[in-house]
Coordinates of N, CA and C in Angstrom, one line a residue:
M1 N 91.6 49.0 20.6 CA 90.5 48.5 19.7 C 89.3 48.0 20.4
I2 N 89.6 47.2 21.5 CA 88.5 46.6 22.3 C 87.6 47.7 22.9
K3 N 88.3 48.8 23.3 CA 87.5 49.9 23.9 C 86.6 50.6 22.9
Q4 N 87.0 50.7 21.7 CA 86.2 51.3 20.6 C 85.0 50.4 20.3
V5 N 85.2 49.1 20.2 CA 84.1 48.2 20.0 C 83.1 48.2 21.1
I6 N 83.6 48.3 22.3 CA 82.7 48.4 23.5 C 81.9 49.7 23.4
K7 N 82.5 50.8 23.0 CA 81.8 52.1 22.9 C 80.8 52.0 21.8
I8 N 81.1 51.4 20.7 CA 80.1 51.2 19.6 C 78.9 50.4 20.1
W9 N 79.2 49.3 20.8 CA 78.0 48.4 21.3 C 77.2 49.2 22.3
A10 N 77.9 49.9 23.2 CA 77.1 50.7 24.2 C 76.3 51.8 23.6
S11 N 76.9 52.5 22.6 CA 76.1 53.5 21.9 C 74.9 52.9 21.2
A12 N 75.1 51.8 20.6 CA 74.0 51.1 19.8 C 72.9 50.7 20.8
A13 N 73.3 50.2 22.0 CA 72.3 49.8 23.0 C 71.5 51.0 23.4
L14 N 72.2 52.1 23.7 CA 71.4 53.3 24.1 C 70.5 53.8 22.9
L15 N 71.0 53.7 21.7 CA 70.2 54.1 20.6 C 68.9 53.2 20.5
S16 N 69.1 51.9 20.7 CA 68.0 51.0 20.6 C 66.9 51.3 21.7
V17 N 67.4 51.6 22.9 CA 66.4 52.0 24.0 C 65.7 53.3 23.6
A18 N 66.4 54.2 23.0 CA 65.7 55.5 22.6 C 64.7 55.2 21.5
F19 N 65.0 54.4 20.5 CA 64.1 54.1 19.5 C 62.9 53.4 20.1
Y20 N 63.1 52.4 20.9 CA 62.0 51.6 21.4 C 61.0 52.5 22.3
S21 N 61.6 53.3 23.2 CA 60.7 54.1 24.0 C 59.9 55.1 23.2
G22 N 60.4 55.6 22.1 CA 59.7 56.5 21.2 C 58.5 55.8 20.5
L23 N 58.6 54.5 20.3 CA 57.5 53.8 19.6 C 56.4 53.3 20.6
A24 N 56.6 53.4 21.8 CA 55.6 52.9 22.8 C 54.3 53.7 22.6
A25 N 53.2 53.0 22.5 CA 51.9 53.6 22.3 C 50.8 52.8 23.0
A26 N 49.8 53.5 23.5 CA 48.7 52.8 24.2 C 47.4 53.4 23.8
H27 N 46.4 52.7 24.0 CA 45.1 53.2 23.6 C 44.6 54.3 24.6
G28 N 44.8 54.2 25.9 CA 44.3 55.1 26.8 C 44.9 56.4 26.8
K29 N 44.2 57.4 27.3 CA 44.6 58.8 27.6 C 45.2 59.5 26.4
V30 N 44.4 59.4 25.3 CA 44.7 60.2 24.1 C 43.5 61.1 23.8
N31 N 43.7 62.2 23.1 CA 42.6 63.1 22.8 C 41.6 62.4 21.9
L32 N 40.4 62.9 21.8 CA 39.4 62.2 21.0 C 39.7 62.2 19.6
E33 N 40.3 63.2 19.0 CA 40.6 63.2 17.6 C 41.6 62.2 17.2
A34 N 42.5 61.8 18.1 CA 43.6 60.9 17.8 C 43.2 59.5 18.2
D35 N 42.1 59.3 18.9 CA 41.8 58.0 19.4 C 41.2 57.1 18.3
I36 N 41.9 55.9 18.1 CA 41.5 55.0 17.1 C 40.2 54.3 17.3
C37 N 39.7 54.4 18.5 CA 38.4 53.8 18.9 C 37.2 54.7 18.8
M38 N 37.5 55.9 18.4 CA 36.4 56.9 18.2 C 35.9 56.9 16.8
R39 N 34.6 56.9 16.6 CA 33.9 57.0 15.3 C 33.1 58.2 15.3
N40 N 33.2 59.0 14.2 CA 32.4 60.2 14.0 C 31.6 60.2 12.7
V41 N 30.3 60.3 12.8 CA 29.5 60.3 11.6 C 28.6 61.6 11.8
S42 N 28.7 62.5 10.9 CA 27.9 63.7 10.9 C 28.0 64.5 12.2
G43 N 29.1 64.5 12.8 CA 29.3 65.2 14.1 C 28.9 64.4 15.3
S44 N 28.3 63.2 15.1 CA 27.9 62.3 16.3 C 29.0 61.3 16.5
M45 N 29.5 61.3 17.7 CA 30.6 60.4 18.0 C 30.3 59.3 19.0
V46 N 30.9 58.1 18.8 CA 30.8 57.0 19.7 C 32.3 56.5 19.9
H47 N 32.5 55.9 21.1 CA 33.8 55.4 21.5 C 33.6 54.0 22.0
L48 N 34.4 53.1 21.5 CA 34.4 51.7 22.0 C 35.6 51.4 22.8
S49 N 35.4 50.7 23.9 CA 36.5 50.2 24.8 C 36.2 48.7 25.1
T50 N 37.2 47.9 25.0 CA 37.1 46.5 25.4 C 38.1 46.1 26.4
Y51 N 37.7 45.1 27.3 CA 38.5 44.7 28.4 C 38.5 43.2 28.6
Q52 N 39.6 42.7 29.0 CA 39.7 41.3 29.4 C 40.3 41.2 30.8
P53 N 39.6 41.5 31.8 CA 40.2 41.6 33.2 C 40.7 40.3 33.7
Q54 N 40.3 39.1 33.2 CA 40.9 37.8 33.6 C 42.3 37.7 33.2
Y55 N 42.7 38.4 32.1 CA 44.1 38.3 31.7 C 44.9 39.5 32.1
D56 N 44.4 40.7 32.0 CA 45.1 41.9 32.5 C 44.1 43.0 32.9
P57 N 43.9 43.1 34.2 CA 42.8 44.0 34.8 C 43.0 45.4 34.4
E58 N 44.2 45.9 34.1 CA 44.4 47.3 33.8 C 44.4 47.6 32.3
A59 N 44.4 46.6 31.4 CA 44.5 46.9 30.0 C 43.2 47.2 29.3
E60 N 43.2 48.2 28.5 CA 42.0 48.6 27.7 C 42.4 48.4 26.2
Y61 N 41.5 47.8 25.5 CA 41.7 47.5 24.1 C 40.6 48.2 23.3
C62 N 40.8 48.2 22.0 CA 39.8 48.7 21.1 C 39.3 47.5 20.2
T63 N 39.9 47.4 19.1 CA 39.5 46.4 18.1 C 40.5 45.2 18.0
E64 N 41.7 45.4 18.5 CA 42.7 44.3 18.6 C 42.6 43.6 20.0
I65 N 41.9 42.5 20.1 CA 41.7 41.9 21.3 C 42.7 40.7 21.4
P66 N 43.6 40.7 22.4 CA 44.7 39.7 22.3 C 44.3 38.3 22.5
K67 N 43.3 38.0 23.3 CA 42.9 36.6 23.5 C 41.5 36.3 23.4
E68 N 41.2 35.0 23.1 CA 39.8 34.7 23.0 C 39.2 34.6 24.4
G69 N 38.0 34.5 24.6 CA 37.4 34.4 25.9 C 36.5 35.6 26.2
E70 N 36.1 35.6 27.5 CA 35.1 36.6 27.9 C 35.8 38.0 27.7
T71 N 35.0 38.9 27.0 CA 35.5 40.2 26.7 C 34.4 41.2 27.1
L72 N 34.7 42.1 28.0 CA 33.7 43.2 28.3 C 33.9 44.3 27.4
W73 N 32.8 44.9 27.0 CA 32.9 46.1 26.1 C 32.0 47.2 26.6
V74 N 32.4 48.5 26.4 CA 31.7 49.7 26.8 C 31.6 50.6 25.5
L75 N 30.4 51.0 25.2 CA 30.2 51.9 24.1 C 29.8 53.2 24.7
D76 N 30.6 54.3 24.6 CA 30.3 55.6 25.1 C 29.7 56.4 24.0
L77 N 28.5 56.9 24.2 CA 27.8 57.8 23.3 C 28.1 59.2 23.6
V78 N 29.1 59.7 22.9 CA 29.6 61.1 23.2 C 28.6 62.1 22.9
D79 N 27.9 62.0 21.8 CA 26.9 63.0 21.3 C 25.6 62.8 22.1
Q80 N 25.1 63.9 22.7 CA 23.8 63.9 23.4 C 22.7 63.3 22.6
A81 N 22.6 63.7 21.3 CA 21.5 63.2 20.5 C 21.4 61.7 20.4
L82 N 22.6 61.0 20.5 CA 22.6 59.5 20.4 C 22.0 59.0 21.7
R83 N 22.1 59.7 22.8 CA 21.6 59.2 24.1 C 20.0 59.1 24.1
D84 N 19.4 59.9 23.2 CA 18.0 59.9 23.2 C 17.3 59.1 22.1
M85 N 18.1 58.2 21.4 CA 17.5 57.4 20.3 C 17.9 55.9 20.6
P86 N 17.0 55.0 20.1 CA 17.3 53.6 20.2 C 18.7 53.3 19.5
I87 N 19.4 52.4 20.1 CA 20.7 52.0 19.5 C 20.7 50.5 19.4
V88 N 21.2 50.0 18.2 CA 21.3 48.6 18.0 C 22.8 48.3 17.9
V89 N 23.3 47.3 18.6 CA 24.7 46.8 18.6 C 24.6 45.4 18.1
K90 N 25.3 45.2 17.0 CA 25.3 43.8 16.4 C 26.7 43.4 16.0
I91 N 27.1 42.1 16.4 CA 28.4 41.6 16.1 C 28.2 40.5 15.0
V92 N 28.9 40.6 13.9 CA 28.8 39.7 12.8 C 30.2 39.1 12.5
R93 N 30.2 37.8 12.2 CA 31.4 37.2 11.8 C 31.9 37.7 10.5
G94 N 33.2 38.0 10.4 CA 33.8 38.5 9.2 C 34.0 40.0 9.1
T95 N 34.6 40.5 8.1 CA 34.8 41.9 7.9 C 34.7 42.3 6.4
G96 N 34.4 43.5 6.2 CA 34.3 44.0 4.8 C 33.3 43.3 4.0
Q97 N 33.6 42.8 2.8 CA 32.7 42.1 2.0 C 32.5 40.7 2.4
A98 N 33.3 40.2 3.3 CA 33.2 38.8 3.8 C 32.4 38.6 5.0
L99 N 31.3 39.3 5.2 CA 30.4 39.2 6.4 C 29.6 37.9 6.3
S100 N 29.4 37.2 7.4 CA 28.6 36.0 7.4 C 27.5 36.1 8.4
D101 N 27.4 35.2 9.3 CA 26.3 35.1 10.3 C 26.5 36.1 11.4
T102 N 25.3 36.5 11.9 CA 25.2 37.4 13.1 C 25.5 36.6 14.4
V103 N 26.4 37.0 15.2 CA 26.8 36.3 16.4 C 25.9 36.7 17.5
T104 N 25.6 38.0 17.7 CA 24.7 38.6 18.7 C 24.2 39.9 18.3
T105 N 23.1 40.3 18.9 CA 22.5 41.6 18.7 C 21.9 42.1 20.0
L106 N 22.2 43.4 20.3 CA 21.7 44.0 21.5 C 20.9 45.3 21.1
Y107 N 19.7 45.4 21.6 CA 18.8 46.6 21.3 C 18.7 47.4 22.6
S108 N 19.2 48.6 22.6 CA 19.2 49.4 23.8 C 18.3 50.7 23.6
T109 N 17.4 50.9 24.6 CA 16.7 52.1 24.5 C 16.9 53.0 25.8
N110 N 17.5 52.4 26.8 CA 17.7 53.1 28.0 C 19.2 53.3 28.2
H111 N 19.8 54.4 27.7 CA 21.2 54.7 27.9 C 21.4 56.2 28.0
S112 N 20.6 56.8 28.9 CA 20.6 58.3 29.2 C 21.9 58.7 29.8
N113 N 22.7 57.8 30.4 CA 24.0 58.1 31.0 C 25.1 58.1 30.0
G114 N 24.7 57.7 28.7 CA 25.7 57.8 27.6 C 26.6 56.5 27.4
T115 N 26.3 55.5 28.2 CA 27.0 54.2 28.0 C 26.1 53.0 27.8
I116 N 26.6 52.2 26.9 CA 26.0 50.9 26.7 C 27.1 49.8 27.0
K117 N 26.8 48.8 27.9 CA 27.8 47.9 28.3 C 27.3 46.5 27.9
G118 N 28.2 45.6 27.7 CA 27.9 44.2 27.4 C 29.2 43.4 27.4
E119 N 29.0 42.1 27.1 CA 30.1 41.2 27.0 C 29.9 40.2 25.9
F120 N 31.0 39.7 25.3 CA 30.9 38.7 24.3 C 32.0 37.7 24.6
N121 N 31.9 36.5 24.1 CA 32.8 35.5 24.2 C 33.0 34.9 22.8
L122 N 34.0 35.4 22.0 CA 34.2 35.1 20.6 C 35.4 34.2 20.4
D123 N 35.3 33.3 19.5 CA 36.4 32.4 19.1 C 37.4 33.3 18.4
P124 N 38.7 32.9 18.2 CA 39.7 33.6 17.5 C 39.2 33.9 16.0
G125 N 39.5 35.0 15.5 CA 39.1 35.4 14.2 C 38.7 36.8 14.0
Q126 N 38.1 37.1 12.9 CA 37.7 38.5 12.6 C 36.2 38.7 12.6
Y127 N 35.8 39.8 13.2 CA 34.4 40.1 13.4 C 34.2 41.6 13.0
T128 N 32.9 42.0 12.9 CA 32.6 43.4 12.8 C 31.5 43.7 13.8
L129 N 31.7 44.8 14.6 CA 30.7 45.3 15.5 C 30.1 46.5 14.9
F130 N 28.8 46.4 14.6 CA 28.0 47.5 14.0 C 27.2 48.2 15.1
V131 N 27.2 49.5 15.1 CA 26.4 50.3 16.0 C 25.5 51.2 15.1
T132 N 24.2 51.1 15.4 CA 23.3 51.9 14.6 C 22.4 52.7 15.5
G133 N 22.4 54.0 15.3 CA 21.5 54.9 16.0 C 20.3 55.1 15.2
E134 N 19.2 54.6 15.7 CA 17.9 54.6 14.9 C 17.2 55.9 15.0
G135 N 17.8 56.9 14.4 CA 17.3 58.3 14.4 C 16.9 58.6 12.9
V136 N 16.6 59.9 12.7 CA 16.3 60.3 11.3 C 17.4 61.4 11.0
P137 N 18.3 61.1 10.2 CA 18.6 59.9 9.5 C 19.3 58.9 10.5
P138 N 19.3 57.6 10.2 CA 20.0 56.7 11.1 C 21.5 56.9 11.0
L139 N 22.2 56.6 12.0 CA 23.7 56.8 12.1 C 24.3 55.4 12.2
H140 N 25.3 55.1 11.4 CA 25.9 53.8 11.3 C 27.4 53.9 11.6
Y141 N 27.8 53.1 12.6 CA 29.3 53.1 13.0 C 29.7 51.6 12.8
E142 N 31.0 51.5 12.6 CA 31.5 50.1 12.3 C 32.9 50.0 13.0
Y143 N 33.1 48.8 13.7 CA 34.4 48.5 14.3 C 34.8 47.1 13.9
P144 N 35.9 47.0 13.1 CA 36.4 45.6 12.9 C 37.1 45.1 14.1
L145 N 36.7 43.9 14.5 CA 37.3 43.3 15.7 C 38.2 42.1 15.3
R146 N 39.4 42.1 15.9 CA 40.3 41.0 15.6 C 40.6 40.3 16.9
I147 N 40.1 39.1 17.1 CA 40.3 38.3 18.3 C 41.4 37.3 18.2
Q148 N 42.5 37.5 19.0 CA 43.6 36.6 19.0 C 44.2 36.4 17.6
V149 N 44.3 37.5 16.8 CA 44.8 37.4 15.5 C 46.1 38.2 15.5
T150 N 47.2 37.6 15.0 CA 48.5 38.2 15.0 C 48.5 39.3 13.9
N151 N 48.9 40.5 14.3 CA 49.0 41.6 13.4 C 50.5 41.7 13.0
Y152 N 50.8 41.2 11.8 CA 52.2 41.1 11.4 C 52.9 42.5 11.2
Q153 N 52.1 43.4 10.7 CA 52.6 44.8 10.5 C 53.1 45.4 11.8
D154 N 52.2 45.3 12.9 CA 52.6 45.8 14.2 C 53.8 45.1 14.8
L155 N 53.8 43.8 14.6 CA 54.9 43.0 15.0 C 56.2 43.4 14.4
F156 N 56.2 43.6 13.0 CA 57.4 44.1 12.3 C 57.8 45.4 12.8
L157 N 56.9 46.4 13.0 CA 57.2 47.7 13.4 C 57.8 47.7 14.8
K158 N 57.4 46.7 15.6 CA 58.0 46.6 17.0 C 59.4 46.2 17.0
F159 N 59.9 45.5 16.0 CA 61.2 45.0 15.9 C 62.1 45.9 15.0
V160 N 61.6 46.8 14.3 CA 62.4 47.7 13.4 C 63.5 48.4 14.2
P161 N 63.3 48.9 15.3 CA 64.4 49.6 16.0 C 65.6 48.6 16.3
Y162 N 65.3 47.4 16.7 CA 66.3 46.4 17.0 C 67.1 46.0 15.7
I163 N 66.3 45.9 14.6 CA 67.0 45.6 13.3 C 67.9 46.7 12.9
I164 N 67.5 47.9 13.0 CA 68.3 49.1 12.7 C 69.5 49.1 13.6
T165 N 69.3 48.9 14.9 CA 70.4 48.9 15.8 C 71.5 47.8 15.4
F166 N 71.0 46.6 15.2 CA 71.9 45.5 14.8 C 72.7 45.9 13.5
L167 N 72.0 46.4 12.5 CA 72.7 46.8 11.3 C 73.7 47.9 11.5
L168 N 73.4 48.9 12.4 CA 74.3 49.9 12.7 C 75.6 49.4 13.4
I169 N 75.3 48.5 14.4 CA 76.4 47.9 15.1 C 77.3 47.1 14.1
A170 N 76.7 46.3 13.2 CA 77.5 45.5 12.3 C 78.3 46.5 11.4
F171 N 77.7 47.5 10.9 CA 78.4 48.5 10.0 C 79.6 49.1 10.7
F172 N 79.4 49.7 11.9 CA 80.5 50.4 12.6 C 81.5 49.4 13.0
T173 N 81.2 48.2 13.4 CA 82.2 47.2 13.8 C 83.0 46.8 12.6
D174 N 82.4 46.6 11.5 CA 83.1 46.3 10.3 C 84.0 47.4 9.9
R175 N 83.6 48.6 9.9 CA 84.5 49.8 9.6 C 85.6 49.8 10.5
L176 N 85.4 49.6 11.8 CA 86.5 49.7 12.8 C 87.5 48.6 12.5
L177 N 87.0 47.4 12.3 CA 87.9 46.3 12.1 C 88.7 46.5 10.8
K178 N 88.1 47.0 9.7 CA 88.8 47.2 8.5 C 89.9 48.3 8.7
R179 N 89.6 49.3 9.4 CA 90.6 50.4 9.7 C 91.7 49.8 10.5
R180 N 91.5 49.0 11.5 CA 92.5 48.4 12.3 C 93.4 47.5 11.4
Q181 N 92.8 46.8 10.5 CA 93.6 45.9 9.6 C 94.5 46.8 8.7
L182 N 94.0 47.9 8.2 CA 94.8 48.7 7.4 C 96.0 49.4 8.2
E183 N 95.7 49.7 9.4 CA 96.7 50.3 10.3 C 97.8 49.3 10.7
S184 N 97.4 48.1 10.8 CA 98.4 47.1 11.2 C 99.3 46.6 10.1
R185 N 99.0 47.0 8.9 CA 99.9 46.6 7.7 C 101.1 47.4 7.6

């Protein structure tokens, strides 16, 4: 009986590792169509990357920024037409209908290499980064920023494999123990 319980627990542990490795995801090295940081308006595309090298020099974020403090950002103008027009980058406190005061604005006319760089130092909370290409017609892109805000949905999804594994272990252990009880009668 002990051997069977050990086999069930070992199988559940392996299952848990398999579930967890399948859920691992990162922002970097995905194709443009699947990248959550890519915005496409009328065939013109921009890509946002944010970094906090003081906390993790290798990590690249998009809109979920894990800590408050100095954050470097890079806006890649994928479309050549965007590189030839003035671009306004504006960060506003709030999201959706709850927009309030403008935190900062950057006006860029010299970005022929396709990148606009900057940094911000925002308090924890929600913000919106607006990118406007001042062409005819103007192109508007929007990125909701969450600074040091817990995303409970992602947190829940992170623990789902462990919850499933625990429930499976409990179920099979219960079945095994009940069968042993019936056999011993």
